[in-house]
Amino acid sequence: NLNIQCLATPCHTTGHICYYVTDQDTNEKLVFTGDTLFLGGCGRFFEGTAEQMYSALVEKLGSLPPDTKVYCGHEYSLQNLGFGAHVEPENPDLSEKISWCKEKREL
């Protein structure tokens, strides 16, 4: 009883899509973001524009229900958060999330 919806999210590539999945039995919601959204960052613009990435991140993925679980296509968390900490070295949220990521990698 899964409902799978393809969300067109061009930018990384012109044909890039994300999969939004809902389970009709459990009401669980998931999104597989491929190369569009990562923890602490977004994908590179290989074939698209900033306007397309904005649409993908804000208008499409950002409009999903807040209890949607996000599954990224790659694990770039520490690299992305490290860049954020370089830009905002006094940001406690970044420091906390970096510690959280390191703990999860040790499991």
PDB file of N, CA and C in Angstrom:
ATOM      1  N   ASN A   1       0.801  -1.195   0.000  1.00  0.00           N
ATOM      2  CA  ASN A   1       0.000   0.000   0.000  1.00  0.00           C
ATOM      3  C   ASN A   1       0.850   1.269   0.000  1.00  0.00           C
ATOM      4  N   LEU A   2       1.848   1.282  -0.858  1.00  0.00           N
ATOM      5  CA  LEU A   2       2.707   2.456  -0.973  1.00  0.00           C
ATOM      6  C   LEU A   2       2.256   3.324  -2.137  1.00  0.00           C
ATOM      7  N   ASN A   3       2.291   4.619  -1.916  1.00  0.00           N
ATOM      8  CA  ASN A   3       2.046   5.576  -2.986  1.00  0.00           C
ATOM      9  C   ASN A   3       3.386   6.247  -3.267  1.00  0.00           C
ATOM     10  N   ILE A   4       3.865   6.171  -4.504  1.00  0.00           N
ATOM     11  CA  ILE A   4       5.156   6.737  -4.875  1.00  0.00           C
ATOM     12  C   ILE A   4       4.928   7.822  -5.908  1.00  0.00           C
ATOM     13  N   GLN A   5       5.404   9.006  -5.576  1.00  0.00           N
ATOM     14  CA  GLN A   5       5.243  10.157  -6.470  1.00  0.00           C
ATOM     15  C   GLN A   5       6.624  10.633  -6.896  1.00  0.00           C
ATOM     16  N   CYS A   6       6.809  10.839  -8.190  1.00  0.00           N
ATOM     17  CA  CYS A   6       8.055  11.393  -8.711  1.00  0.00           C
ATOM     18  C   CYS A   6       7.964  12.912  -8.707  1.00  0.00           C
ATOM     19  N   LEU A   7       8.956  13.553  -8.104  1.00  0.00           N
ATOM     20  CA  LEU A   7       9.017  15.015  -8.080  1.00  0.00           C
ATOM     21  C   LEU A   7      10.140  15.452  -9.013  1.00  0.00           C
ATOM     22  N   ALA A   8       9.801  16.195 -10.039  1.00  0.00           N
ATOM     23  CA  ALA A   8      10.821  16.704 -10.953  1.00  0.00           C
ATOM     24  C   ALA A   8      11.650  17.759 -10.226  1.00  0.00           C
ATOM     25  N   THR A   9      12.949  17.500 -10.094  1.00  0.00           N
ATOM     26  CA  THR A   9      13.847  18.419  -9.396  1.00  0.00           C
ATOM     27  C   THR A   9      15.106  18.647 -10.226  1.00  0.00           C
ATOM     28  N   PRO A  10      14.956  19.193 -11.428  1.00  0.00           N
ATOM     29  CA  PRO A  10      16.127  19.419 -12.266  1.00  0.00           C
ATOM     30  C   PRO A  10      17.040  20.479 -11.662  1.00  0.00           C
ATOM     31  N   CYS A  11      18.291  20.281 -11.848  1.00  0.00           N
ATOM     32  CA  CYS A  11      19.354  21.234 -11.524  1.00  0.00           C
ATOM     33  C   CYS A  11      20.664  20.481 -11.530  1.00  0.00           C
ATOM     34  N   HIS A  12      20.788  19.459 -10.680  1.00  0.00           N
ATOM     35  CA  HIS A  12      21.994  18.638 -10.712  1.00  0.00           C
ATOM     36  C   HIS A  12      22.151  18.090 -12.133  1.00  0.00           C
ATOM     37  N   THR A  13      21.077  17.516 -12.634  1.00  0.00           N
ATOM     38  CA  THR A  13      20.950  17.137 -14.042  1.00  0.00           C
ATOM     39  C   THR A  13      19.548  17.550 -14.493  1.00  0.00           C
ATOM     40  N   THR A  14      19.345  17.672 -15.785  1.00  0.00           N
ATOM     41  CA  THR A  14      18.037  18.118 -16.275  1.00  0.00           C
ATOM     42  C   THR A  14      16.933  17.111 -15.994  1.00  0.00           C
ATOM     43  N   GLY A  15      17.271  15.842 -15.880  1.00  0.00           N
ATOM     44  CA  GLY A  15      16.249  14.827 -15.645  1.00  0.00           C
ATOM     45  C   GLY A  15      16.158  14.343 -14.212  1.00  0.00           C
ATOM     46  N   HIS A  16      16.776  15.048 -13.289  1.00  0.00           N
ATOM     47  CA  HIS A  16      16.803  14.582 -11.895  1.00  0.00           C
ATOM     48  C   HIS A  16      15.404  14.570 -11.288  1.00  0.00           C
ATOM     49  N   ILE A  17      15.133  13.512 -10.499  1.00  0.00           N
ATOM     50  CA  ILE A  17      13.858  13.409  -9.788  1.00  0.00           C
ATOM     51  C   ILE A  17      14.116  12.981  -8.348  1.00  0.00           C
ATOM     52  N   CYS A  18      13.156  13.284  -7.489  1.00  0.00           N
ATOM     53  CA  CYS A  18      13.120  12.775  -6.124  1.00  0.00           C
ATOM     54  C   CYS A  18      11.872  11.908  -6.006  1.00  0.00           C
ATOM     55  N   TYR A  19      11.930  10.919  -5.125  1.00  0.00           N
ATOM     56  CA  TYR A  19      10.772  10.056  -4.901  1.00  0.00           C
ATOM     57  C   TYR A  19      10.150  10.374  -3.545  1.00  0.00           C
ATOM     58  N   TYR A  20       8.874  10.714  -3.558  1.00  0.00           N
ATOM     59  CA  TYR A  20       8.117  10.939  -2.328  1.00  0.00           C
ATOM     60  C   TYR A  20       7.213   9.730  -2.131  1.00  0.00           C
ATOM     61  N   VAL A  21       7.368   9.068  -0.993  1.00  0.00           N
ATOM     62  CA  VAL A  21       6.679   7.809  -0.729  1.00  0.00           C
ATOM     63  C   VAL A  21       5.814   7.964   0.513  1.00  0.00           C
ATOM     64  N   THR A  22       4.559   7.547   0.394  1.00  0.00           N
ATOM     65  CA  THR A  22       3.682   7.507   1.561  1.00  0.00           C
ATOM     66  C   THR A  22       3.153   6.086   1.724  1.00  0.00           C
ATOM     67  N   ASP A  23       3.080   5.660   2.965  1.00  0.00           N
ATOM     68  CA  ASP A  23       2.547   4.343   3.297  1.00  0.00           C
ATOM     69  C   ASP A  23       1.122   4.540   3.786  1.00  0.00           C
ATOM     70  N   GLN A  24       0.174   4.009   3.050  1.00  0.00           N
ATOM     71  CA  GLN A  24      -1.236   4.214   3.387  1.00  0.00           C
ATOM     72  C   GLN A  24      -1.632   3.495   4.674  1.00  0.00           C
ATOM     73  N   ASP A  25      -0.893   2.442   5.052  1.00  0.00           N
ATOM     74  CA  ASP A  25      -1.224   1.705   6.275  1.00  0.00           C
ATOM     75  C   ASP A  25      -0.698   2.398   7.527  1.00  0.00           C
ATOM     76  N   THR A  26       0.534   2.914   7.458  1.00  0.00           N
ATOM     77  CA  THR A  26       1.168   3.500   8.653  1.00  0.00           C
ATOM     78  C   THR A  26       1.179   5.028   8.638  1.00  0.00           C
ATOM     79  N   ASN A  27       0.840   5.616   7.503  1.00  0.00           N
ATOM     80  CA  ASN A  27       0.890   7.069   7.298  1.00  0.00           C
ATOM     81  C   ASN A  27       2.321   7.611   7.344  1.00  0.00           C
ATOM     82  N   GLU A  28       3.308   6.721   7.228  1.00  0.00           N
ATOM     83  CA  GLU A  28       4.706   7.159   7.193  1.00  0.00           C
ATOM     84  C   GLU A  28       4.990   7.841   5.856  1.00  0.00           C
ATOM     85  N   LYS A  29       5.832   8.881   5.908  1.00  0.00           N
ATOM     86  CA  LYS A  29       6.175   9.656   4.719  1.00  0.00           C
ATOM     87  C   LYS A  29       7.694   9.685   4.580  1.00  0.00           C
ATOM     88  N   LEU A  30       8.180   9.428   3.371  1.00  0.00           N
ATOM     89  CA  LEU A  30       9.613   9.415   3.087  1.00  0.00           C
ATOM     90  C   LEU A  30       9.874  10.168   1.801  1.00  0.00           C
ATOM     91  N   VAL A  31      11.052  10.774   1.706  1.00  0.00           N
ATOM     92  CA  VAL A  31      11.475  11.337   0.426  1.00  0.00           C
ATOM     93  C   VAL A  31      12.927  10.923   0.185  1.00  0.00           C
ATOM     94  N   PHE A  32      13.180  10.427  -1.004  1.00  0.00           N
ATOM     95  CA  PHE A  32      14.526  10.064  -1.447  1.00  0.00           C
ATOM     96  C   PHE A  32      14.996  11.198  -2.347  1.00  0.00           C
ATOM     97  N   THR A  33      15.979  11.965  -1.867  1.00  0.00           N
ATOM     98  CA  THR A  33      16.335  13.217  -2.524  1.00  0.00           C
ATOM     99  C   THR A  33      17.478  13.111  -3.522  1.00  0.00           C
ATOM    100  N   GLY A  34      18.064  11.938  -3.684  1.00  0.00           N
ATOM    101  CA  GLY A  34      19.111  11.776  -4.688  1.00  0.00           C
ATOM    102  C   GLY A  34      20.223  12.787  -4.530  1.00  0.00           C
ATOM    103  N   ASP A  35      20.464  13.583  -5.567  1.00  0.00           N
ATOM    104  CA  ASP A  35      21.542  14.572  -5.580  1.00  0.00           C
ATOM    105  C   ASP A  35      21.030  16.000  -5.394  1.00  0.00           C
ATOM    106  N   THR A  36      19.849  16.154  -4.801  1.00  0.00           N
ATOM    107  CA  THR A  36      19.279  17.493  -4.613  1.00  0.00           C
ATOM    108  C   THR A  36      19.516  18.033  -3.209  1.00  0.00           C
ATOM    109  N   LEU A  37      19.190  17.261  -2.192  1.00  0.00           N
ATOM    110  CA  LEU A  37      19.248  17.731  -0.806  1.00  0.00           C
ATOM    111  C   LEU A  37      20.093  16.790   0.028  1.00  0.00           C
ATOM    112  N   PHE A  38      20.995  17.378   0.817  1.00  0.00           N
ATOM    113  CA  PHE A  38      21.833  16.621   1.748  1.00  0.00           C
ATOM    114  C   PHE A  38      21.740  17.271   3.117  1.00  0.00           C
ATOM    115  N   LEU A  39      22.184  16.556   4.135  1.00  0.00           N
ATOM    116  CA  LEU A  39      22.268  17.162   5.458  1.00  0.00           C
ATOM    117  C   LEU A  39      23.336  18.247   5.394  1.00  0.00           C
ATOM    118  N   GLY A  40      22.939  19.476   5.607  1.00  0.00           N
ATOM    119  CA  GLY A  40      23.888  20.585   5.597  1.00  0.00           C
ATOM    120  C   GLY A  40      24.218  21.138   4.228  1.00  0.00           C
ATOM    121  N   GLY A  41      23.507  20.724   3.196  1.00  0.00           N
ATOM    122  CA  GLY A  41      23.848  21.246   1.873  1.00  0.00           C
ATOM    123  C   GLY A  41      22.902  20.782   0.786  1.00  0.00           C
ATOM    124  N   CYS A  42      23.213  21.199  -0.420  1.00  0.00           N
ATOM    125  CA  CYS A  42      22.428  20.792  -1.580  1.00  0.00           C
ATOM    126  C   CYS A  42      23.385  20.329  -2.674  1.00  0.00           C
ATOM    127  N   GLY A  43      22.820  19.766  -3.739  1.00  0.00           N
ATOM    128  CA  GLY A  43      23.625  19.246  -4.831  1.00  0.00           C
ATOM    129  C   GLY A  43      24.248  20.328  -5.694  1.00  0.00           C
ATOM    130  N   ARG A  44      25.225  19.905  -6.460  1.00  0.00           N
ATOM    131  CA  ARG A  44      25.891  20.824  -7.394  1.00  0.00           C
ATOM    132  C   ARG A  44      25.006  21.089  -8.600  1.00  0.00           C
ATOM    133  N   PHE A  45      25.212  22.237  -9.189  1.00  0.00           N
ATOM    134  CA  PHE A  45      24.449  22.626 -10.384  1.00  0.00           C
ATOM    135  C   PHE A  45      25.245  22.200 -11.615  1.00  0.00           C
ATOM    136  N   PHE A  46      24.994  21.011 -12.130  1.00  0.00           N
ATOM    137  CA  PHE A  46      25.702  20.579 -13.332  1.00  0.00           C
ATOM    138  C   PHE A  46      24.994  21.051 -14.602  1.00  0.00           C
ATOM    139  N   GLU A  47      23.676  20.894 -14.631  1.00  0.00           N
ATOM    140  CA  GLU A  47      22.937  21.230 -15.849  1.00  0.00           C
ATOM    141  C   GLU A  47      21.814  22.234 -15.612  1.00  0.00           C
ATOM    142  N   GLY A  48      21.663  22.691 -14.387  1.00  0.00           N
ATOM    143  CA  GLY A  48      20.525  23.542 -14.085  1.00  0.00           C
ATOM    144  C   GLY A  48      20.909  24.924 -13.600  1.00  0.00           C
ATOM    145  N   THR A  49      19.903  25.618 -13.107  1.00  0.00           N
ATOM    146  CA  THR A  49      20.054  27.008 -12.684  1.00  0.00           C
ATOM    147  C   THR A  49      19.721  27.154 -11.198  1.00  0.00           C
ATOM    148  N   ALA A  50      20.088  28.290 -10.635  1.00  0.00           N
ATOM    149  CA  ALA A  50      19.754  28.583  -9.249  1.00  0.00           C
ATOM    150  C   ALA A  50      18.237  28.614  -9.054  1.00  0.00           C
ATOM    151  N   GLU A  51      17.515  29.106 -10.038  1.00  0.00           N
ATOM    152  CA  GLU A  51      16.051  29.148  -9.946  1.00  0.00           C
ATOM    153  C   GLU A  51      15.472  27.738  -9.855  1.00  0.00           C
ATOM    154  N   GLN A  52      16.040  26.799 -10.610  1.00  0.00           N
ATOM    155  CA  GLN A  52      15.569  25.414 -10.551  1.00  0.00           C
ATOM    156  C   GLN A  52      15.864  24.788  -9.187  1.00  0.00           C
ATOM    157  N   MET A  53      17.048  25.067  -8.639  1.00  0.00           N
ATOM    158  CA  MET A  53      17.388  24.516  -7.329  1.00  0.00           C
ATOM    159  C   MET A  53      16.483  25.118  -6.257  1.00  0.00           C
ATOM    160  N   TYR A  54      16.222  26.406  -6.337  1.00  0.00           N
ATOM    161  CA  TYR A  54      15.311  27.054  -5.395  1.00  0.00           C
ATOM    162  C   TYR A  54      13.934  26.375  -5.454  1.00  0.00           C
ATOM    163  N   SER A  55      13.443  26.158  -6.651  1.00  0.00           N
ATOM    164  CA  SER A  55      12.148  25.511  -6.817  1.00  0.00           C
ATOM    165  C   SER A  55      12.156  24.115  -6.208  1.00  0.00           C
ATOM    166  N   ALA A  56      13.224  23.361  -6.464  1.00  0.00           N
ATOM    167  CA  ALA A  56      13.323  21.998  -5.937  1.00  0.00           C
ATOM    168  C   ALA A  56      13.367  22.000  -4.408  1.00  0.00           C
ATOM    169  N   LEU A  57      14.223  22.852  -3.838  1.00  0.00           N
ATOM    170  CA  LEU A  57      14.414  22.845  -2.384  1.00  0.00           C
ATOM    171  C   LEU A  57      13.270  23.504  -1.625  1.00  0.00           C
ATOM    172  N   VAL A  58      12.858  24.670  -2.063  1.00  0.00           N
ATOM    173  CA  VAL A  58      11.886  25.450  -1.295  1.00  0.00           C
ATOM    174  C   VAL A  58      10.452  25.093  -1.675  1.00  0.00           C
ATOM    175  N   GLU A  59      10.168  25.131  -2.956  1.00  0.00           N
ATOM    176  CA  GLU A  59       8.785  24.948  -3.395  1.00  0.00           C
ATOM    177  C   GLU A  59       8.343  23.491  -3.365  1.00  0.00           C
ATOM    178  N   LYS A  60       9.215  22.575  -3.746  1.00  0.00           N
ATOM    179  CA  LYS A  60       8.805  21.160  -3.808  1.00  0.00           C
ATOM    180  C   LYS A  60       9.134  20.424  -2.509  1.00  0.00           C
ATOM    181  N   LEU A  61      10.423  20.260  -2.189  1.00  0.00           N
ATOM    182  CA  LEU A  61      10.787  19.524  -0.981  1.00  0.00           C
ATOM    183  C   LEU A  61      10.361  20.270   0.279  1.00  0.00           C
ATOM    184  N   GLY A  62      10.448  21.586   0.262  1.00  0.00           N
ATOM    185  CA  GLY A  62      10.062  22.383   1.422  1.00  0.00           C
ATOM    186  C   GLY A  62       8.578  22.374   1.712  1.00  0.00           C
ATOM    187  N   SER A  63       7.778  21.968   0.749  1.00  0.00           N
ATOM    188  CA  SER A  63       6.330  21.932   0.973  1.00  0.00           C
ATOM    189  C   SER A  63       5.841  20.566   1.455  1.00  0.00           C
ATOM    190  N   LEU A  64       6.757  19.598   1.581  1.00  0.00           N
ATOM    191  CA  LEU A  64       6.347  18.293   2.092  1.00  0.00           C
ATOM    192  C   LEU A  64       6.021  18.401   3.578  1.00  0.00           C
ATOM    193  N   PRO A  65       5.194  17.500   4.089  1.00  0.00           N
ATOM    194  CA  PRO A  65       4.839  17.556   5.510  1.00  0.00           C
ATOM    195  C   PRO A  65       6.086  17.508   6.405  1.00  0.00           C
ATOM    196  N   PRO A  66       6.042  18.200   7.532  1.00  0.00           N
ATOM    197  CA  PRO A  66       7.230  18.276   8.394  1.00  0.00           C
ATOM    198  C   PRO A  66       7.675  16.937   8.979  1.00  0.00           C
ATOM    199  N   ASP A  67       6.794  15.942   9.026  1.00  0.00           N
ATOM    200  CA  ASP A  67       7.180  14.645   9.570  1.00  0.00           C
ATOM    201  C   ASP A  67       7.730  13.697   8.503  1.00  0.00           C
ATOM    202  N   THR A  68       8.037  14.213   7.329  1.00  0.00           N
ATOM    203  CA  THR A  68       8.623  13.412   6.254  1.00  0.00           C
ATOM    204  C   THR A  68      10.072  13.079   6.581  1.00  0.00           C
ATOM    205  N   LYS A  69      10.418  11.806   6.511  1.00  0.00           N
ATOM    206  CA  LYS A  69      11.801  11.373   6.707  1.00  0.00           C
ATOM    207  C   LYS A  69      12.561  11.566   5.397  1.00  0.00           C
ATOM    208  N   VAL A  70      13.767  12.107   5.493  1.00  0.00           N
ATOM    209  CA  VAL A  70      14.570  12.423   4.311  1.00  0.00           C
ATOM    210  C   VAL A  70      15.713  11.429   4.176  1.00  0.00           C
ATOM    211  N   TYR A  71      15.848  10.840   2.986  1.00  0.00           N
ATOM    212  CA  TYR A  71      16.940   9.931   2.671  1.00  0.00           C
ATOM    213  C   TYR A  71      17.727  10.528   1.514  1.00  0.00           C
ATOM    214  N   CYS A  72      18.952  10.914   1.802  1.00  0.00           N
ATOM    215  CA  CYS A  72      19.817  11.565   0.813  1.00  0.00           C
ATOM    216  C   CYS A  72      20.519  10.514  -0.045  1.00  0.00           C
ATOM    217  N   GLY A  73      20.944  10.927  -1.221  1.00  0.00           N
ATOM    218  CA  GLY A  73      21.610  10.010  -2.133  1.00  0.00           C
ATOM    219  C   GLY A  73      23.064   9.729  -1.791  1.00  0.00           C
ATOM    220  N   HIS A  74      23.692  10.610  -1.027  1.00  0.00           N
ATOM    221  CA  HIS A  74      25.098  10.461  -0.649  1.00  0.00           C
ATOM    222  C   HIS A  74      25.282  10.949   0.776  1.00  0.00           C
ATOM    223  N   GLU A  75      26.377  10.548   1.384  1.00  0.00           N
ATOM    224  CA  GLU A  75      26.683  10.956   2.757  1.00  0.00           C
ATOM    225  C   GLU A  75      27.807  11.989   2.743  1.00  0.00           C
ATOM    226  N   TYR A  76      27.401  13.266   2.714  1.00  0.00           N
ATOM    227  CA  TYR A  76      28.345  14.384   2.708  1.00  0.00           C
ATOM    228  C   TYR A  76      28.202  15.245   3.963  1.00  0.00           C
ATOM    229  N   SER A  77      27.578  14.708   5.002  1.00  0.00           N
ATOM    230  CA  SER A  77      27.202  15.522   6.161  1.00  0.00           C
ATOM    231  C   SER A  77      28.372  16.264   6.789  1.00  0.00           C
ATOM    232  N   LEU A  78      29.438  15.552   7.149  1.00  0.00           N
ATOM    233  CA  LEU A  78      30.543  16.224   7.835  1.00  0.00           C
ATOM    234  C   LEU A  78      31.238  17.241   6.948  1.00  0.00           C
ATOM    235  N   GLN A  79      31.356  16.944   5.653  1.00  0.00           N
ATOM    236  CA  GLN A  79      31.968  17.919   4.741  1.00  0.00           C
ATOM    237  C   GLN A  79      31.105  19.177   4.647  1.00  0.00           C
ATOM    238  N   ASN A  80      29.813  19.005   4.473  1.00  0.00           N
ATOM    239  CA  ASN A  80      28.908  20.153   4.368  1.00  0.00           C
ATOM    240  C   ASN A  80      28.873  20.965   5.660  1.00  0.00           C
ATOM    241  N   LEU A  81      28.765  20.280   6.785  1.00  0.00           N
ATOM    242  CA  LEU A  81      28.706  20.983   8.065  1.00  0.00           C
ATOM    243  C   LEU A  81      30.043  21.636   8.403  1.00  0.00           C
ATOM    244  N   GLY A  82      31.141  20.994   7.978  1.00  0.00           N
ATOM    245  CA  GLY A  82      32.459  21.599   8.188  1.00  0.00           C
ATOM    246  C   GLY A  82      32.592  22.916   7.445  1.00  0.00           C
ATOM    247  N   PHE A  83      32.058  22.964   6.232  1.00  0.00           N
ATOM    248  CA  PHE A  83      32.066  24.224   5.483  1.00  0.00           C
ATOM    249  C   PHE A  83      31.223  25.271   6.215  1.00  0.00           C
ATOM    250  N   GLY A  84      30.053  24.849   6.694  1.00  0.00           N
ATOM    251  CA  GLY A  84      29.198  25.767   7.437  1.00  0.00           C
ATOM    252  C   GLY A  84      29.893  26.300   8.683  1.00  0.00           C
ATOM    253  N   ALA A  85      30.631  25.438   9.374  1.00  0.00           N
ATOM    254  CA  ALA A  85      31.357  25.863  10.576  1.00  0.00           C
ATOM    255  C   ALA A  85      32.494  26.820  10.227  1.00  0.00           C
ATOM    256  N   HIS A  86      33.062  26.656   9.037  1.00  0.00           N
ATOM    257  CA  HIS A  86      34.094  27.594   8.581  1.00  0.00           C
ATOM    258  C   HIS A  86      33.492  28.987   8.353  1.00  0.00           C
ATOM    259  N   VAL A  87      32.293  28.999   7.781  1.00  0.00           N
ATOM    260  CA  VAL A  87      31.613  30.266   7.488  1.00  0.00           C
ATOM    261  C   VAL A  87      31.046  30.892   8.764  1.00  0.00           C
ATOM    262  N   GLU A  88      30.506  30.053   9.642  1.00  0.00           N
ATOM    263  CA  GLU A  88      29.892  30.529  10.890  1.00  0.00           C
ATOM    264  C   GLU A  88      30.514  29.797  12.083  1.00  0.00           C
ATOM    265  N   PRO A  89      31.758  30.100  12.437  1.00  0.00           N
ATOM    266  CA  PRO A  89      32.458  29.335  13.486  1.00  0.00           C
ATOM    267  C   PRO A  89      31.819  29.426  14.871  1.00  0.00           C
ATOM    268  N   GLU A  90      31.006  30.422  15.120  1.00  0.00           N
ATOM    269  CA  GLU A  90      30.383  30.579  16.437  1.00  0.00           C
ATOM    270  C   GLU A  90      28.964  30.003  16.500  1.00  0.00           C
ATOM    271  N   ASN A  91      28.535  29.306  15.451  1.00  0.00           N
ATOM    272  CA  ASN A  91      27.168  28.782  15.398  1.00  0.00           C
ATOM    273  C   ASN A  91      27.077  27.484  16.221  1.00  0.00           C
ATOM    274  N   PRO A  92      26.381  27.504  17.366  1.00  0.00           N
ATOM    275  CA  PRO A  92      26.307  26.301  18.209  1.00  0.00           C
ATOM    276  C   PRO A  92      25.506  25.171  17.566  1.00  0.00           C
ATOM    277  N   ASP A  93      24.551  25.503  16.698  1.00  0.00           N
ATOM    278  CA  ASP A  93      23.762  24.458  16.037  1.00  0.00           C
ATOM    279  C   ASP A  93      24.652  23.611  15.127  1.00  0.00           C
ATOM    280  N   LEU A  94      25.583  24.260  14.429  1.00  0.00           N
ATOM    281  CA  LEU A  94      26.498  23.513  13.567  1.00  0.00           C
ATOM    282  C   LEU A  94      27.417  22.615  14.396  1.00  0.00           C
ATOM    283  N   SER A  95      27.954  23.141  15.462  1.00  0.00           N
ATOM    284  CA  SER A  95      28.832  22.337  16.333  1.00  0.00           C
ATOM    285  C   SER A  95      28.083  21.125  16.879  1.00  0.00           C
ATOM    286  N   GLU A  96      26.863  21.338  17.292  1.00  0.00           N
ATOM    287  CA  GLU A  96      26.045  20.250  17.828  1.00  0.00           C
ATOM    288  C   GLU A  96      25.767  19.193  16.764  1.00  0.00           C
ATOM    289  N   LYS A  97      25.439  19.618  15.552  1.00  0.00           N
ATOM    290  CA  LYS A  97      25.130  18.661  14.483  1.00  0.00           C
ATOM    291  C   LYS A  97      26.386  17.912  14.039  1.00  0.00           C
ATOM    292  N   ILE A  98      27.542  18.576  14.045  1.00  0.00           N
ATOM    293  CA  ILE A  98      28.797  17.897  13.718  1.00  0.00           C
ATOM    294  C   ILE A  98      29.078  16.797  14.744  1.00  0.00           C
ATOM    295  N   SER A  99      28.895  17.095  16.017  1.00  0.00           N
ATOM    296  CA  SER A  99      29.090  16.084  17.069  1.00  0.00           C
ATOM    297  C   SER A  99      28.123  14.920  16.881  1.00  0.00           C
ATOM    298  N   TRP A 100      26.874  15.242  16.561  1.00  0.00           N
ATOM    299  CA  TRP A 100      25.861  14.212  16.332  1.00  0.00           C
ATOM    300  C   TRP A 100      26.277  13.291  15.180  1.00  0.00           C
ATOM    301  N   CYS A 101      26.769  13.879  14.081  1.00  0.00           N
ATOM    302  CA  CYS A 101      27.199  13.082  12.926  1.00  0.00           C
ATOM    303  C   CYS A 101      28.372  12.173  13.276  1.00  0.00           C
ATOM    304  N   LYS A 102      29.326  12.700  14.011  1.00  0.00           N
ATOM    305  CA  LYS A 102      30.482  11.899  14.407  1.00  0.00           C
ATOM    306  C   LYS A 102      30.067  10.738  15.293  1.00  0.00           C
ATOM    307  N   GLU A 103      29.125  10.977  16.206  1.00  0.00           N
ATOM    308  CA  GLU A 103      28.624   9.888  17.058  1.00  0.00           C
ATOM    309  C   GLU A 103      27.943   8.806  16.225  1.00  0.00           C
ATOM    310  N   LYS A 104      27.144   9.225  15.251  1.00  0.00           N
ATOM    311  CA  LYS A 104      26.426   8.254  14.423  1.00  0.00           C
ATOM    312  C   LYS A 104      27.402   7.420  13.576  1.00  0.00           C
ATOM    313  N   ARG A 105      28.492   8.009  13.141  1.00  0.00           N
ATOM    314  CA  ARG A 105      29.463   7.276  12.337  1.00  0.00           C
ATOM    315  C   ARG A 105      30.212   6.231  13.160  1.00  0.00           C
ATOM    316  N   GLU A 106      30.265   6.421  14.472  1.00  0.00           N
ATOM    317  CA  GLU A 106      30.970   5.480  15.341  1.00  0.00           C
ATOM    318  C   GLU A 106      30.119   4.273  15.705  1.00  0.00           C
ATOM    319  N   LEU A 107      28.828   4.305  15.417  1.00  0.00           N
ATOM    320  CA  LEU A 107      27.939   3.179  15.762  1.00  0.00           C
ATOM    321  C   LEU A 107      28.249   1.940  14.961  1.00  0.00           C
TER     322      LEU A 107
END
